[in-house]
mmCIF file of C-alpha atoms in Angstrom:
data_model
loop_
_atom_site.group_PDB
_atom_site.id
_atom_site.type_symbol
_atom_site.label_atom_id
_atom_site.label_comp_id
_atom_site.label_asym_id
_atom_site.label_seq_id
_atom_site.Cartn_x
_atom_site.Cartn_y
_atom_site.Cartn_z
ATOM 1 C CA UNK A 983 0.104 -0.185 0.123
ATOM 2 C CA UNK A 984 1.111 3.538 -0.772
ATOM 3 C CA UNK A 985 -0.250 6.839 0.374
ATOM 4 C CA UNK A 986 -0.131 10.097 -1.858
ATOM 5 C CA UNK A 987 -1.186 13.352 -1.089
ATOM 6 C CA UNK A 988 -1.558 15.784 -4.069
ATOM 7 C CA UNK A 989 -1.534 19.717 -3.138
ATOM 8 C CA UNK A 990 -2.517 22.343 -5.385
ATOM 9 C CA UNK A 991 -0.605 25.587 -5.034
ATOM 10 C CA UNK A 992 -0.386 28.927 -7.188
ATOM 11 C CA UNK A 993 2.502 29.748 -5.335
ATOM 12 C CA UNK A 994 6.260 28.526 -6.407
ATOM 13 C CA UNK A 995 7.913 30.095 -3.416
ATOM 14 C CA UNK A 996 6.011 28.314 -0.953
ATOM 15 C CA UNK A 997 4.926 29.867 2.085
ATOM 16 C CA UNK A 998 5.909 28.015 5.733
ATOM 17 C CA UNK A 999 2.399 26.491 6.253
ATOM 18 C CA UNK A 1000 2.815 24.653 2.960
ATOM 19 C CA UNK A 1001 6.341 23.669 3.519
ATOM 20 C CA UNK A 1002 5.502 22.435 7.089
ATOM 21 C CA UNK A 1003 2.721 20.575 5.479
ATOM 22 C CA UNK A 1004 4.839 18.948 2.931
ATOM 23 C CA UNK A 1005 7.240 18.182 5.940
ATOM 24 C CA UNK A 1006 4.521 16.573 8.090
ATOM 25 C CA UNK A 1007 3.398 14.402 5.234
ATOM 26 C CA UNK A 1008 6.768 13.222 4.026
ATOM 27 C CA UNK A 1009 7.528 12.139 7.799
ATOM 28 C CA UNK A 1010 4.438 10.159 7.741
ATOM 29 C CA UNK A 1011 5.928 8.619 4.773
ATOM 30 C CA UNK A 1012 3.390 9.905 2.219
ATOM 31 C CA UNK A 1013 4.198 10.305 -1.236
ATOM 32 C CA UNK A 1014 3.786 14.554 -1.678
ATOM 33 C CA UNK A 1015 3.216 15.670 -5.033
ATOM 34 C CA UNK A 1016 2.914 19.497 -5.577
ATOM 35 C CA UNK A 1017 1.075 20.514 -8.258
ATOM 36 C CA UNK A 1018 2.089 24.351 -9.140
ATOM 37 C CA UNK A 1019 0.504 26.702 -11.171
ATOM 38 C CA UNK A 1020 -1.952 24.357 -12.686
ATOM 39 C CA UNK A 1021 -4.871 26.425 -14.562
ATOM 40 C CA UNK A 1022 -7.693 23.801 -13.077
ATOM 41 C CA UNK A 1023 -8.128 22.359 -9.966
ATOM 42 C CA UNK A 1024 -9.886 19.361 -11.574
ATOM 43 C CA UNK A 1025 -7.253 18.828 -14.498
ATOM 44 C CA UNK A 1026 -4.579 18.940 -11.887
ATOM 45 C CA UNK A 1027 -5.822 16.263 -9.732
ATOM 46 C CA UNK A 1028 -6.851 14.416 -12.750
ATOM 47 C CA UNK A 1029 -3.511 14.349 -14.504
ATOM 48 C CA UNK A 1030 -1.673 13.510 -11.122
ATOM 49 C CA UNK A 1031 -3.696 10.313 -10.599
ATOM 50 C CA UNK A 1032 -3.265 9.264 -14.295
ATOM 51 C CA UNK A 1033 0.963 10.019 -13.601
ATOM 52 C CA UNK A 1034 0.609 7.287 -10.988
ATOM 53 C CA UNK A 1035 0.225 3.422 -10.961
ATOM 54 C CA UNK A 1036 -2.671 3.366 -8.683
ATOM 55 C CA UNK A 1037 -3.449 0.005 -6.867
ATOM 56 C CA UNK A 1038 -6.983 -0.951 -5.423
ATOM 57 C CA UNK A 1039 -5.401 -0.654 -1.868
ATOM 58 C CA UNK A 1040 -3.522 2.837 -2.099
ATOM 59 C CA UNK A 1041 -4.817 6.078 -0.750
ATOM 60 C CA UNK A 1042 -4.906 9.309 -2.084
ATOM 61 C CA UNK A 1043 -5.306 12.244 -0.737
ATOM 62 C CA UNK A 1044 -6.238 15.826 -2.100
ATOM 63 C CA UNK A 1045 -5.774 18.692 0.239
ATOM 64 C CA UNK A 1046 -5.363 22.511 0.511
ATOM 65 C CA UNK A 1047 -1.928 23.829 0.840
ATOM 66 C CA UNK A 1048 -2.724 25.820 3.693
ATOM 67 C CA UNK A 1049 -3.908 23.374 6.344
ATOM 68 C CA UNK A 1050 -1.749 21.837 9.274
ATOM 69 C CA UNK A 1051 -2.515 18.591 10.624
ATOM 70 C CA UNK A 1052 -2.614 18.704 14.088
ATOM 71 C CA UNK A 1053 -2.020 15.192 15.048
ATOM 72 C CA UNK A 1054 0.497 12.396 16.234
ATOM 73 C CA UNK A 1055 1.660 11.439 12.803
ATOM 74 C CA UNK A 1056 1.149 7.752 13.732
ATOM 75 C CA UNK A 1057 -2.398 8.366 14.797
ATOM 76 C CA UNK A 1058 -3.078 10.158 11.698
ATOM 77 C CA UNK A 1059 -1.649 7.395 9.379
ATOM 78 C CA UNK A 1060 -3.729 4.617 11.698
ATOM 79 C CA UNK A 1061 -7.018 6.783 11.222
ATOM 80 C CA UNK A 1062 -6.687 7.181 7.381
ATOM 81 C CA UNK A 1063 -5.862 3.788 6.912
ATOM 82 C CA UNK A 1064 -8.601 2.722 8.947
ATOM 83 C CA UNK A 1065 -11.190 4.836 7.130
ATOM 84 C CA UNK A 1066 -9.938 3.581 3.955
ATOM 85 C CA UNK A 1067 -10.818 0.070 4.837
ATOM 86 C CA UNK A 1068 -14.414 0.065 5.986
ATOM 87 C CA UNK A 1069 -17.345 -1.112 4.537
ATOM 88 C CA UNK A 1070 -17.996 0.403 0.705
ATOM 89 C CA UNK A 1071 -15.632 3.261 1.441
ATOM 90 C CA UNK A 1072 -15.652 6.622 -0.195
ATOM 91 C CA UNK A 1073 -14.041 9.705 0.521
ATOM 92 C CA UNK A 1074 -13.328 10.502 4.063
ATOM 93 C CA UNK A 1075 -11.995 13.768 5.567
ATOM 94 C CA UNK A 1076 -12.852 16.032 8.578
ATOM 95 C CA UNK A 1077 -15.890 17.899 7.725
ATOM 96 C CA UNK A 1078 -19.163 17.086 5.687
ATOM 97 C CA UNK A 1079 -22.817 16.933 5.853
ATOM 98 C CA UNK A 1080 -25.718 13.735 5.656
ATOM 99 C CA UNK A 1081 -28.004 16.097 3.943
ATOM 100 C CA UNK A 1082 -27.107 18.454 0.689
ATOM 101 C CA UNK A 1083 -30.085 20.989 0.345
ATOM 102 C CA UNK A 1084 -31.420 22.394 -2.804
ATOM 103 C CA UNK A 1085 -29.027 25.318 -2.565
ATOM 104 C CA UNK A 1086 -25.897 22.892 -2.673
ATOM 105 C CA UNK A 1087 -24.475 24.487 0.208
ATOM 106 C CA UNK A 1088 -22.953 21.791 2.460
ATOM 107 C CA UNK A 1089 -22.751 23.844 5.697
ATOM 108 C CA UNK A 1090 -26.104 25.243 5.402
ATOM 109 C CA UNK A 1091 -27.555 26.912 8.777
ATOM 110 C CA UNK A 1092 -30.768 24.894 8.284
ATOM 111 C CA UNK A 1093 -28.638 21.545 8.274
ATOM 112 C CA UNK A 1094 -26.665 22.721 11.260
ATOM 113 C CA UNK A 1095 -29.965 23.064 13.278
ATOM 114 C CA UNK A 1096 -31.155 19.674 12.270
ATOM 115 C CA UNK A 1097 -28.195 17.716 13.258
ATOM 116 C CA UNK A 1098 -26.950 17.059 9.849
ATOM 117 C CA UNK A 1099 -23.436 18.138 9.595
ATOM 118 C CA UNK A 1100 -20.402 16.489 10.804
ATOM 119 C CA UNK A 1101 -16.813 16.922 11.840
ATOM 120 C CA UNK A 1102 -14.664 19.618 13.604
ATOM 121 C CA UNK A 1103 -12.115 21.847 12.081
ATOM 122 C CA UNK A 1104 -10.293 24.854 13.405
ATOM 123 C CA UNK A 1105 -9.554 27.809 11.427
ATOM 124 C CA UNK A 1106 -6.808 30.875 12.283
ATOM 125 C CA UNK A 1107 -3.005 31.707 12.028
ATOM 126 C CA UNK A 1108 -1.854 29.658 14.680
ATOM 127 C CA UNK A 1109 -3.596 27.153 17.426
ATOM 128 C CA UNK A 1110 -3.530 29.803 19.939
ATOM 129 C CA UNK A 1111 -5.767 32.145 18.324
ATOM 130 C CA UNK A 1112 -7.683 29.491 16.068
ATOM 131 C CA UNK A 1113 -11.570 29.547 16.057
ATOM 132 C CA UNK A 1114 -12.808 26.054 16.870
ATOM 133 C CA UNK A 1115 -15.841 24.653 14.688
ATOM 134 C CA UNK A 1116 -17.754 21.817 15.711
ATOM 135 C CA UNK A 1117 -19.986 20.391 13.302
ATOM 136 C CA UNK A 1118 -21.311 17.012 14.941
ATOM 137 C CA UNK A 1119 -20.117 13.693 15.568
ATOM 138 C CA UNK A 1120 -17.763 11.549 12.552
ATOM 139 C CA UNK A 1121 -20.205 9.616 10.654
ATOM 140 C CA UNK A 1122 -21.477 8.802 7.321
ATOM 141 C CA UNK A 1123 -21.922 11.796 4.986
ATOM 142 C CA UNK A 1124 -23.009 12.236 1.429
ATOM 143 C CA UNK A 1125 -20.652 14.936 0.732
ATOM 144 C CA UNK A 1126 -17.278 16.462 1.990
ATOM 145 C CA UNK A 1127 -15.480 19.921 2.413
ATOM 146 C CA UNK A 1128 -12.319 19.856 -0.037
ATOM 147 C CA UNK A 1129 -9.779 21.217 2.850
ATOM 148 C CA UNK A 1130 -8.903 17.299 2.914
ATOM 149 C CA UNK A 1131 -10.216 14.522 0.990
ATOM 150 C CA UNK A 1132 -8.995 11.216 1.191
ATOM 151 C CA UNK A 1133 -9.873 8.087 -0.856
ATOM 152 C CA UNK A 1134 -9.075 4.190 -1.552
ATOM 153 C CA UNK A 1135 -7.685 3.696 -5.164
ATOM 154 C CA UNK A 1136 -10.425 1.068 -5.684
ATOM 155 C CA UNK A 1137 -13.185 3.790 -5.307
ATOM 156 C CA UNK A 1138 -11.064 6.293 -6.840
ATOM 157 C CA UNK A 1139 -10.593 4.485 -10.245
ATOM 158 C CA UNK A 1140 -14.586 4.561 -10.497
ATOM 159 C CA UNK A 1141 -14.974 8.179 -10.573
ATOM 160 C CA UNK A 1142 -14.293 10.940 -12.974
ATOM 161 C CA UNK A 1143 -12.270 13.818 -11.679
ATOM 162 C CA UNK A 1144 -12.249 16.050 -15.091
ATOM 163 C CA UNK A 1145 -14.084 19.203 -14.684
ATOM 164 C CA UNK A 1146 -17.717 18.875 -15.926
ATOM 165 C CA UNK A 1147 -18.699 20.668 -19.152
ATOM 166 C CA UNK A 1148 -21.572 22.878 -17.304
ATOM 167 C CA UNK A 1149 -18.761 23.999 -14.848
ATOM 168 C CA UNK A 1150 -17.407 27.526 -16.106
ATOM 169 C CA UNK A 1151 -14.837 27.619 -13.179
ATOM 170 C CA UNK A 1152 -11.657 25.792 -12.678
ATOM 171 C CA UNK A 1153 -11.385 26.206 -9.059
ATOM 172 C CA UNK A 1154 -14.503 25.787 -7.388
ATOM 173 C CA UNK A 1155 -16.996 23.185 -6.372
ATOM 174 C CA UNK A 1156 -14.997 20.156 -7.354
ATOM 175 C CA UNK A 1157 -15.356 18.647 -3.911
ATOM 176 C CA UNK A 1158 -18.853 18.575 -3.733
ATOM 177 C CA UNK A 1159 -19.022 17.145 -7.537
ATOM 178 C CA UNK A 1160 -16.427 14.433 -6.360
ATOM 179 C CA UNK A 1161 -18.041 13.383 -3.224
ATOM 180 C CA UNK A 1162 -21.914 13.362 -4.455
ATOM 181 C CA UNK A 1163 -20.278 11.355 -7.519
ATOM 182 C CA UNK A 1164 -19.077 8.915 -5.260
ATOM 183 C CA UNK A 1165 -21.950 8.934 -2.928
ATOM 184 C CA UNK A 1166 -24.461 8.282 -6.166
ATOM 185 C CA UNK A 1167 -22.109 5.332 -6.988
ATOM 186 C CA UNK A 1168 -22.744 3.458 -3.993
ATOM 187 C CA UNK A 1169 -19.446 4.325 -2.039
ATOM 188 C CA UNK A 1170 -20.013 5.396 1.544
ATOM 189 C CA UNK A 1171 -18.548 9.010 2.141
ATOM 190 C CA UNK A 1172 -17.378 9.361 6.054
ATOM 191 C CA UNK A 1173 -16.319 12.008 8.107
ATOM 192 C CA UNK A 1174 -13.389 10.723 10.345
ATOM 193 C CA UNK A 1175 -11.474 12.139 13.184
ATOM 194 C CA UNK A 1176 -8.914 14.098 11.404
ATOM 195 C CA UNK A 1177 -7.873 17.282 13.191
ATOM 196 C CA UNK A 1178 -6.805 20.367 11.287
ATOM 197 C CA UNK A 1179 -6.177 23.824 11.399
ATOM 198 C CA UNK A 1180 -6.904 25.698 7.963
ATOM 199 C CA UNK A 1181 -5.097 28.983 7.784
ATOM 200 C CA UNK A 1182 -8.201 30.495 6.117
ATOM 201 C CA UNK A 1183 -11.847 30.998 7.016
ATOM 202 C CA UNK A 1184 -13.116 30.100 3.612
ATOM 203 C CA UNK A 1185 -14.665 33.425 2.567
ATOM 204 C CA UNK A 1186 -16.050 33.287 -0.343
ATOM 205 C CA UNK A 1187 -17.031 36.953 -1.019
ATOM 206 C CA UNK A 1188 -16.431 37.915 -4.378
ATOM 207 C CA UNK A 1189 -15.535 34.521 -5.862
ATOM 208 C CA UNK A 1190 -17.803 34.518 -8.754
ATOM 209 C CA UNK A 1191 -16.583 30.960 -10.013
ATOM 210 C CA UNK A 1192 -17.607 29.250 -6.739
ATOM 211 C CA UNK A 1193 -21.012 30.952 -6.877
ATOM 212 C CA UNK A 1194 -21.420 30.119 -10.911
ATOM 213 C CA UNK A 1195 -20.051 26.386 -10.137
ATOM 214 C CA UNK A 1196 -22.928 26.068 -7.238
ATOM 215 C CA UNK A 1197 -25.643 27.243 -9.537
ATOM 216 C CA UNK A 1198 -24.625 25.169 -12.491
ATOM 217 C CA UNK A 1199 -24.458 22.129 -9.920
ATOM 218 C CA UNK A 1200 -28.313 22.832 -8.739
ATOM 219 C CA UNK A 1201 -29.327 23.085 -12.459
ATOM 220 C CA UNK A 1202 -27.584 19.347 -13.351
ATOM 221 C CA UNK A 1203 -28.384 17.457 -9.889
ATOM 222 C CA UNK A 1204 -31.457 16.086 -8.313
ATOM 223 C CA UNK A 1205 -31.494 18.090 -4.904
ATOM 224 C CA UNK A 1206 -31.933 17.729 -1.851
ATOM 225 C CA UNK A 1207 -29.663 14.591 -1.551
ATOM 226 C CA UNK A 1208 -29.267 12.640 1.910
ATOM 227 C CA UNK A 1209 -28.591 9.236 3.084
#
């Protein structure tokens, strides 16, 4: 079994948090591949997977370049290996929802009030000042947030990682598209205890491509989607 981590970054001069992430993953004996300056996250991930010899029991991680994994390395490896071997394992990660509503926003307030969200993520510059966001207990979900997505090779081979033609934006909504696709093919996506510090609050103001891709997704998929 091999574990790969594919990290898209637009910065040739890597910031400290990306260097630290690469160092951490390397200490975990994970083969890290930085995808620098790509025009699309969809094509970057698709090409990266095509360029490896992917076996059924291998694990592939797609993650942001601005996260810090706040776990003992051996515990992190144990958690992701265990997650990949569960029944009908699809994608796994730190946060998601068991119900995707008509607006296709996974973290919607109504889902939160209804107890549909799962996971835990910290946001901020460092652990001392981070905001702690608890969504709910780990468990099965229909879709996951894209800051960290893991998947076993057996499931990944069944998925299309290329950008669907109805998406105009090159960098947004890949996480919902990928994880819903896995769910609809019969794989079980799950939130697992993977503790992360995200050096971003995920602000979407001004992100026209996110809003356009979200709208296109709602027009091409039958929503809502739940377990």
